Coordinates of C-alpha atoms in Angstrom, one line a residue:
X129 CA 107.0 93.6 147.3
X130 CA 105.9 96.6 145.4
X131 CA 103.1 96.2 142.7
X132 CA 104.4 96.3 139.0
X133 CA 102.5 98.6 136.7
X134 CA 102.2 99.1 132.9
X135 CA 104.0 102.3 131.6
X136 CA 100.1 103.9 131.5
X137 CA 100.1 103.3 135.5
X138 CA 97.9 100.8 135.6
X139 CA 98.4 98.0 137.9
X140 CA 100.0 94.8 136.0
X141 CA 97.8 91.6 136.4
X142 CA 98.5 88.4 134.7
X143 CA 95.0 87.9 134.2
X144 CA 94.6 90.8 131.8
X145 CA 97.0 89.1 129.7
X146 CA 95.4 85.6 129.9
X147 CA 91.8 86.8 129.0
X148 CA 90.4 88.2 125.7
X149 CA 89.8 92.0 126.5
X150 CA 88.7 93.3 123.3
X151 CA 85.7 90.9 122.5
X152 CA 82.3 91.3 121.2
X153 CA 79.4 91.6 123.6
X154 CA 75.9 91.3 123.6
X155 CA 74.6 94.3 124.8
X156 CA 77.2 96.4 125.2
X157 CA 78.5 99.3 123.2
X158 CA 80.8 96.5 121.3
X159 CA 78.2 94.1 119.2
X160 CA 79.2 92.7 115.9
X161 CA 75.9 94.3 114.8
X162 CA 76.6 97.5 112.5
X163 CA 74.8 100.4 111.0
X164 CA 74.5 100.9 106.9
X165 CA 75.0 104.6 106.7
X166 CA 75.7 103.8 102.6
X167 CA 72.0 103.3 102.3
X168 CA 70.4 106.9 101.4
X169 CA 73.8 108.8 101.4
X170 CA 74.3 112.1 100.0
X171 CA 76.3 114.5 99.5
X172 CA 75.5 116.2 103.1
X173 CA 75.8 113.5 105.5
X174 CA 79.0 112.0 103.8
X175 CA 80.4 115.1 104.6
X176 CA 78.8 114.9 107.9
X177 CA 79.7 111.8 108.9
X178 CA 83.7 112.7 107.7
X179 CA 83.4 115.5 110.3
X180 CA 82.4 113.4 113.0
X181 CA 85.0 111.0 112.4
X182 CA 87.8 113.7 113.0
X183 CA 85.7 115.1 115.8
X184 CA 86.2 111.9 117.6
X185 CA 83.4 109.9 116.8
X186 CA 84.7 107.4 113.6
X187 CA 81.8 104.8 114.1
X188 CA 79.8 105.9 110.9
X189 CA 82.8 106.4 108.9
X190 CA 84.3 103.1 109.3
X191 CA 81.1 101.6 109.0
X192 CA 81.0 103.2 105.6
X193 CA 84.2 102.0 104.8
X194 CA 83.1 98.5 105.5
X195 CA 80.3 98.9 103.3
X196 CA 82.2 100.3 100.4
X197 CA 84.6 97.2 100.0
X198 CA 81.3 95.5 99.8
X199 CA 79.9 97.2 97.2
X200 CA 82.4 99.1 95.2
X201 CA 83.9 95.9 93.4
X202 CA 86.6 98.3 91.8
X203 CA 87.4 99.6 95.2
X204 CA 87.4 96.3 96.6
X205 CA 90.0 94.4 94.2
X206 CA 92.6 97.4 94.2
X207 CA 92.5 97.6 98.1
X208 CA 92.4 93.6 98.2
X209 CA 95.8 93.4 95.8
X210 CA 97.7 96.2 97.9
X211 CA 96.5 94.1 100.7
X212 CA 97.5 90.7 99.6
X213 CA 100.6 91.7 98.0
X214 CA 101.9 92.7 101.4
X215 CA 100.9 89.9 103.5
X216 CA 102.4 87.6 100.8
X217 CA 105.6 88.6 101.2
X218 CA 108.7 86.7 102.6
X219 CA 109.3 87.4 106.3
X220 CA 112.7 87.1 107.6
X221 CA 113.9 87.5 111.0
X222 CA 117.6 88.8 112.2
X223 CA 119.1 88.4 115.3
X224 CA 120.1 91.1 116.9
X225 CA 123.3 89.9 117.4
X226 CA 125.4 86.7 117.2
X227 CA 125.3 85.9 120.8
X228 CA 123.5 82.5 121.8
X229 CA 120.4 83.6 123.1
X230 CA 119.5 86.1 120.6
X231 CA 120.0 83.5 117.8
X232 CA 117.4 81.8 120.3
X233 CA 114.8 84.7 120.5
X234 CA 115.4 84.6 116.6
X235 CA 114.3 81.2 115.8
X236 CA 111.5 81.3 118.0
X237 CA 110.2 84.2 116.1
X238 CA 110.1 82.6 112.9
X239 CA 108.8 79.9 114.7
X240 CA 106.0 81.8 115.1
X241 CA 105.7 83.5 112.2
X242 CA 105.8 80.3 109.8
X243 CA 102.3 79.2 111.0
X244 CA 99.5 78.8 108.4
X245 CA 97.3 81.7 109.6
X246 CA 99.7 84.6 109.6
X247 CA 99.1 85.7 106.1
X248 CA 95.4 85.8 107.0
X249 CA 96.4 87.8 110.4
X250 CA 98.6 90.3 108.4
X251 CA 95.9 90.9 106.1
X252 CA 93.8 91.7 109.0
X253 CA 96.1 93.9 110.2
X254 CA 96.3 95.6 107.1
X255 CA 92.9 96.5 107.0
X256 CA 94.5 99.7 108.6
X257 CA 95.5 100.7 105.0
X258 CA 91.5 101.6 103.8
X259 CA 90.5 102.8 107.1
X260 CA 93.7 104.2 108.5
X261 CA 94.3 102.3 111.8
X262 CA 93.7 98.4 112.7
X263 CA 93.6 96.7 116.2
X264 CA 94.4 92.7 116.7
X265 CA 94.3 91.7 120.1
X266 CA 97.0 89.1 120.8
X267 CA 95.6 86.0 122.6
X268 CA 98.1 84.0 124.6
X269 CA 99.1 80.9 125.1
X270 CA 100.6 79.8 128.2
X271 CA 100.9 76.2 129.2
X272 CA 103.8 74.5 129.3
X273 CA 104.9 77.7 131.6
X274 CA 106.0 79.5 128.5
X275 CA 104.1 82.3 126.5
X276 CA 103.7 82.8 123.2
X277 CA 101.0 84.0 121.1
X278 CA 98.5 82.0 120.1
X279 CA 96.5 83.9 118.0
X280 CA 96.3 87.2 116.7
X281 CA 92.4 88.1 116.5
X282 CA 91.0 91.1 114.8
X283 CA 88.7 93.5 116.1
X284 CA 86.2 95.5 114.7
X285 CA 87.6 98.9 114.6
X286 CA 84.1 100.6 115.1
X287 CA 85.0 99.3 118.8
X288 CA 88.1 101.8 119.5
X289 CA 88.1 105.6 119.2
X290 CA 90.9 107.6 119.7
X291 CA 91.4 110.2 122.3
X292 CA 90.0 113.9 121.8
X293 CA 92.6 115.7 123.1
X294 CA 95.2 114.4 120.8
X295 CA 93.6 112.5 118.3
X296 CA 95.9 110.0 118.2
X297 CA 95.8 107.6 121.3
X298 CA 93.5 104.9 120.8
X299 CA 91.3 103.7 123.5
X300 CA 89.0 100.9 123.7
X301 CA 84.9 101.6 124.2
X302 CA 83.5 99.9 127.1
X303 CA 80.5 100.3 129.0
X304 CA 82.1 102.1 131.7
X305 CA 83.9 104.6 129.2
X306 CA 86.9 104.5 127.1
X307 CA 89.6 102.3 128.2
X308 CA 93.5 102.5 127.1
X309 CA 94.9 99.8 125.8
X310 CA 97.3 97.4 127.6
X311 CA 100.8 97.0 126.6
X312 CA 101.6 93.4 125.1
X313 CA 97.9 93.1 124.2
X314 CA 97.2 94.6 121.1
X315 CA 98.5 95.4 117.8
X316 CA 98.3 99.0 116.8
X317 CA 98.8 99.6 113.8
X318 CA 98.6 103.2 112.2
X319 CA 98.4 103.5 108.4
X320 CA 100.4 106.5 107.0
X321 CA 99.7 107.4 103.7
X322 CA 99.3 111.3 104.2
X323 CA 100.6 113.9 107.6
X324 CA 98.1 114.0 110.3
X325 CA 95.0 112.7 112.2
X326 CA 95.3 109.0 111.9
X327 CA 91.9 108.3 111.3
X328 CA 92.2 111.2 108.2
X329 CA 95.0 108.8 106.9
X330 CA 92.7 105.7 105.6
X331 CA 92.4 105.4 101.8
X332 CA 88.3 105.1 102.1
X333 CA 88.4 108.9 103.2
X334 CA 89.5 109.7 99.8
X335 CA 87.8 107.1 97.8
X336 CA 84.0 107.8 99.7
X337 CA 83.6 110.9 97.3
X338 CA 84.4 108.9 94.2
X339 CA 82.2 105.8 95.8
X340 CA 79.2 108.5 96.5
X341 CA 79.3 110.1 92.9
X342 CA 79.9 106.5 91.4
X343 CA 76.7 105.3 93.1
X344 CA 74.5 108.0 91.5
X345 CA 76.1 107.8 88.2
X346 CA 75.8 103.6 88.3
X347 CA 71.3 104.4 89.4
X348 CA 70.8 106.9 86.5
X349 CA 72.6 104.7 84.2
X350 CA 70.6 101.9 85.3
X351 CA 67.4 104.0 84.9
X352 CA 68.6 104.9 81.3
X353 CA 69.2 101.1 80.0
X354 CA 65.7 100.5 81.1
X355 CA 63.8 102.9 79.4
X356 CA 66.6 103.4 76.3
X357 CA 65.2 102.8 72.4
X358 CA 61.5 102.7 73.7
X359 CA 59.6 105.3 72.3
X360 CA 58.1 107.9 74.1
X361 CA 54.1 107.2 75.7
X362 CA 52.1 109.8 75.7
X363 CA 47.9 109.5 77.1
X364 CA 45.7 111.8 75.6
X365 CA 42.0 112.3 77.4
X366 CA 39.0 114.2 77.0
X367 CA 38.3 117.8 79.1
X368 CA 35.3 115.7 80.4
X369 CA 38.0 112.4 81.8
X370 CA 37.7 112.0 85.6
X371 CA 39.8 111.7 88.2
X372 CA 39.6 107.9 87.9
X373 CA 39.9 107.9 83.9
X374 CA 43.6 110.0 84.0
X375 CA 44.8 107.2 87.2
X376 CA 43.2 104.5 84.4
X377 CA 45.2 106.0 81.4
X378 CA 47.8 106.7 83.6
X379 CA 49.1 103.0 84.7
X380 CA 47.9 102.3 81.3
X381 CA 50.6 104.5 79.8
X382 CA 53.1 103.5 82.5
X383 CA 52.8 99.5 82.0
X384 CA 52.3 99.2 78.1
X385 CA 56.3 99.3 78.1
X386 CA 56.6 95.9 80.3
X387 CA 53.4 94.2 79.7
X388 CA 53.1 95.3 75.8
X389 CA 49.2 95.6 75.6
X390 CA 46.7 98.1 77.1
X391 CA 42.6 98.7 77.9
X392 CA 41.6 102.2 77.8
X393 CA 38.0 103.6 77.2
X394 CA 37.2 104.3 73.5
X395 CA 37.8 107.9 74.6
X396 CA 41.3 108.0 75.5
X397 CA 44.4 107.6 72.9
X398 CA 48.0 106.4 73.5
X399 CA 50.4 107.9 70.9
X400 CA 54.3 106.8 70.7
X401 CA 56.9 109.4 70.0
X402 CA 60.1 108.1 68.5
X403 CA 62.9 108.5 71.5
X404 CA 65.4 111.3 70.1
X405 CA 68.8 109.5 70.8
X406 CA 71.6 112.1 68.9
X407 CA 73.1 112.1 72.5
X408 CA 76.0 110.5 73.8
X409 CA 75.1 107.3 75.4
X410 CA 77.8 106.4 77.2
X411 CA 78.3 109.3 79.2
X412 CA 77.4 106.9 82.1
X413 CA 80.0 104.5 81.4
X414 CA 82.7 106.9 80.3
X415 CA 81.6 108.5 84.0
X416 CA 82.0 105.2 85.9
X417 CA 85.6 105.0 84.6
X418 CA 86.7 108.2 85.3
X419 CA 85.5 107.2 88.9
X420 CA 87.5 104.0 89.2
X421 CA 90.7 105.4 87.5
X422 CA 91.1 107.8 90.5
X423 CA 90.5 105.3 93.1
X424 CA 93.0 103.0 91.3
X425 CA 95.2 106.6 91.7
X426 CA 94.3 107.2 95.4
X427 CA 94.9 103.0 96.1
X428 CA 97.7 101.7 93.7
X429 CA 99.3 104.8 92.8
X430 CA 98.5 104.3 88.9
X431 CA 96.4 102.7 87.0
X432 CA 97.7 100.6 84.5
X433 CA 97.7 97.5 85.6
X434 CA 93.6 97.8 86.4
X435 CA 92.6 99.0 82.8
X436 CA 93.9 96.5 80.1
X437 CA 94.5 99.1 77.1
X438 CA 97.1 100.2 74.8
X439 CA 100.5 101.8 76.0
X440 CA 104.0 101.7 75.7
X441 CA 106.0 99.4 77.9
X442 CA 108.1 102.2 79.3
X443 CA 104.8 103.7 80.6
X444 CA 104.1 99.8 82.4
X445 CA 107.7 99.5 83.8
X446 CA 107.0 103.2 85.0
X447 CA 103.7 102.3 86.2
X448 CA 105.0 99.4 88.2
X449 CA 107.7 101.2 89.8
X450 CA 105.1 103.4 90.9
X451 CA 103.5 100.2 92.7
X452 CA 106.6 98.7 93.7
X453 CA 107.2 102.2 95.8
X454 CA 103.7 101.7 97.7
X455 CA 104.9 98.1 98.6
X456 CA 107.6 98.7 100.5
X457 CA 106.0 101.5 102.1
X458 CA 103.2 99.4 102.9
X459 CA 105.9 96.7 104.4
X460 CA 108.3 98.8 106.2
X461 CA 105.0 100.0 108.1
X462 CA 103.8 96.8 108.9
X463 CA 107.0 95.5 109.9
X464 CA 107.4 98.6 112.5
X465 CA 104.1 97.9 114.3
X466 CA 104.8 93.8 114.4
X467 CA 108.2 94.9 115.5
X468 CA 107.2 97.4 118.3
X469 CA 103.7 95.4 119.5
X470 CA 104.3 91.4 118.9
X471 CA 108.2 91.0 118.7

């Protein structure tokens, strides 16, 4: 009998289907473990670490990514509601035609797709629409002498890279190299919300420069609150003051703010300088939502229903049309990968 192979070539084995191949490992090059290349980013290594993600090498970028849903709330909520409103969405199956056994095939889709977990599984599998591609591994189920999935588990998309010579085949990282992925396996889906290199398609790429800038606006501003209406403290000392007298004057000077009193030799003086505030103050704030108006832009498409001010109904109903555009984008998407990978 001659062997059966995938369409890749590779020899068909039922154990490759009965096993999770995508896991986490220990020690391998696939550990739950991450970096944090938010901490310390600038303007130079985001744009260094964008680079490298088109180069072939996404594993800084979409850790990045990670860490700005964690710490951008505004990023987080508009991704999170084009997310959710997605996965909440009715699913309905059609036969592909009226004969018996499709009806069959039919039902025992929506079988499956009426199970409790599935809108947490289709969120997962939207988590392609920040970073621009998301793999689930399918986990079977096959007692009874029947398969069906069981379970549709999401991996961490720092373990998958996609191939150099296109750019667009994923492959899985393993100790021994990249692997392809098996048919019937895995769940690929690709996020298009522009032409090109899938991993150039994810909303984070166009929300990190808005994230960066945001981050050093959100520090100054902090540093501004905590210094704004004091007065200005200025040590004076004698030519004859030592080294050890300016340090003394110094924290002096520096902690009077906090700890409201002072010991200074009789020699020294502290004067305060009534802070000169004719500037605008809420250049910060005005900053910060500029910055979250163009990620609600780059994510929902408008942002109208994220910043509760005056306008005209037309402009809502516009607004929402808008949305309503990105939504069945976002489904007919979803619905082709389930359609081509799981159904």
């Amino acid at each position: 009998m001659p062997e059966l192979v995938w369409p890749n070539g590779r020899p068909m084995r039922r154990s490759d289907l009965t096993r999770e191949i995508a896991g986490p490992t220990v020690t391998g090059v696939r550990q739950v473990v991450s970096g944090h290349p938010a901490q310390g980013l600038t303007p130079g290594r985001l744009a260094a670490l964008l680079r490298e993600a088109e180069e072939g090498d996404p594993t800084r970028y979409l850790e990045l990514a990670e860490e700005m849903e964690e710490k951008d709330l505004h990023y987080r909520s508009v991704l999170a509601t084009r997310k959710l409103q997605v996965s909440q969405l009715e699913i309905t199956v059609e036969p592909a035609s009226d004969a018996k056994e499709d009806v069959a095939n039919a039902a025992l889709v929506e079988g499956f797709l009426e199970r409790d977990e599935l809108q947490e599984e289709l969120c997962d599998i939207l988590d392609a629409v920040g970073k621009g591609f998301s793999v689930t591994e399918i986990v079977w189920e096959t007692s009874e002498r029947q398969w069906m999935p069981a379970r549709l588990e999401w991996r961490f998309p720092q373990w998958f890279q996609f191939d150099r010579r296109d750019g667009r085949t994923p492959l899985l990282r393993g100790d021994a190299g990249p692997e392809s992925l098996l048919p019937y396996k895995f769940v690929l889906h690709i996020h298009k919300s522009k032409s090109g290199l899938p991993i150039r398609g994810g909303l984070a790429r166009a929300a990190a420069w808005c994230y960066l800038f945001k981050n050093y606006d959100i520090k100054d501003w902090v540093a501004f609150a905590e210094v704004y209406g004091q007065p200005l403290r200025v040590g004076k000392y004698h030519p004859g003051a030592t080294e050890g007298d300016r340090k003394t004057l110094l924290k002096a000077v520096a902690n009077i703010g906090s700890d409201a009193a002072a010991i200074i030799p009789s020699s020294m003086l502290i004067e305060f300088v009534k802070a000169d505030q004719t500037g605008s103050v809420d250049l910060y704030e005005r900053l910060a939502e500029y910055l979250d108006k163009q990620t609600s832009k780059a994510v929902l498409g408008q942002t109208l229903t994220t910043e509760v001010k005056e306008g005209s109904r037309a402009a809502a109903q516009v607004h929402d049309g808008v949305r309503d555009d990105i939504e069945r984008s976002d489904a007919h998407q979803l619905a082709a990968s389930l359609n081509r990978d799981l159904v």
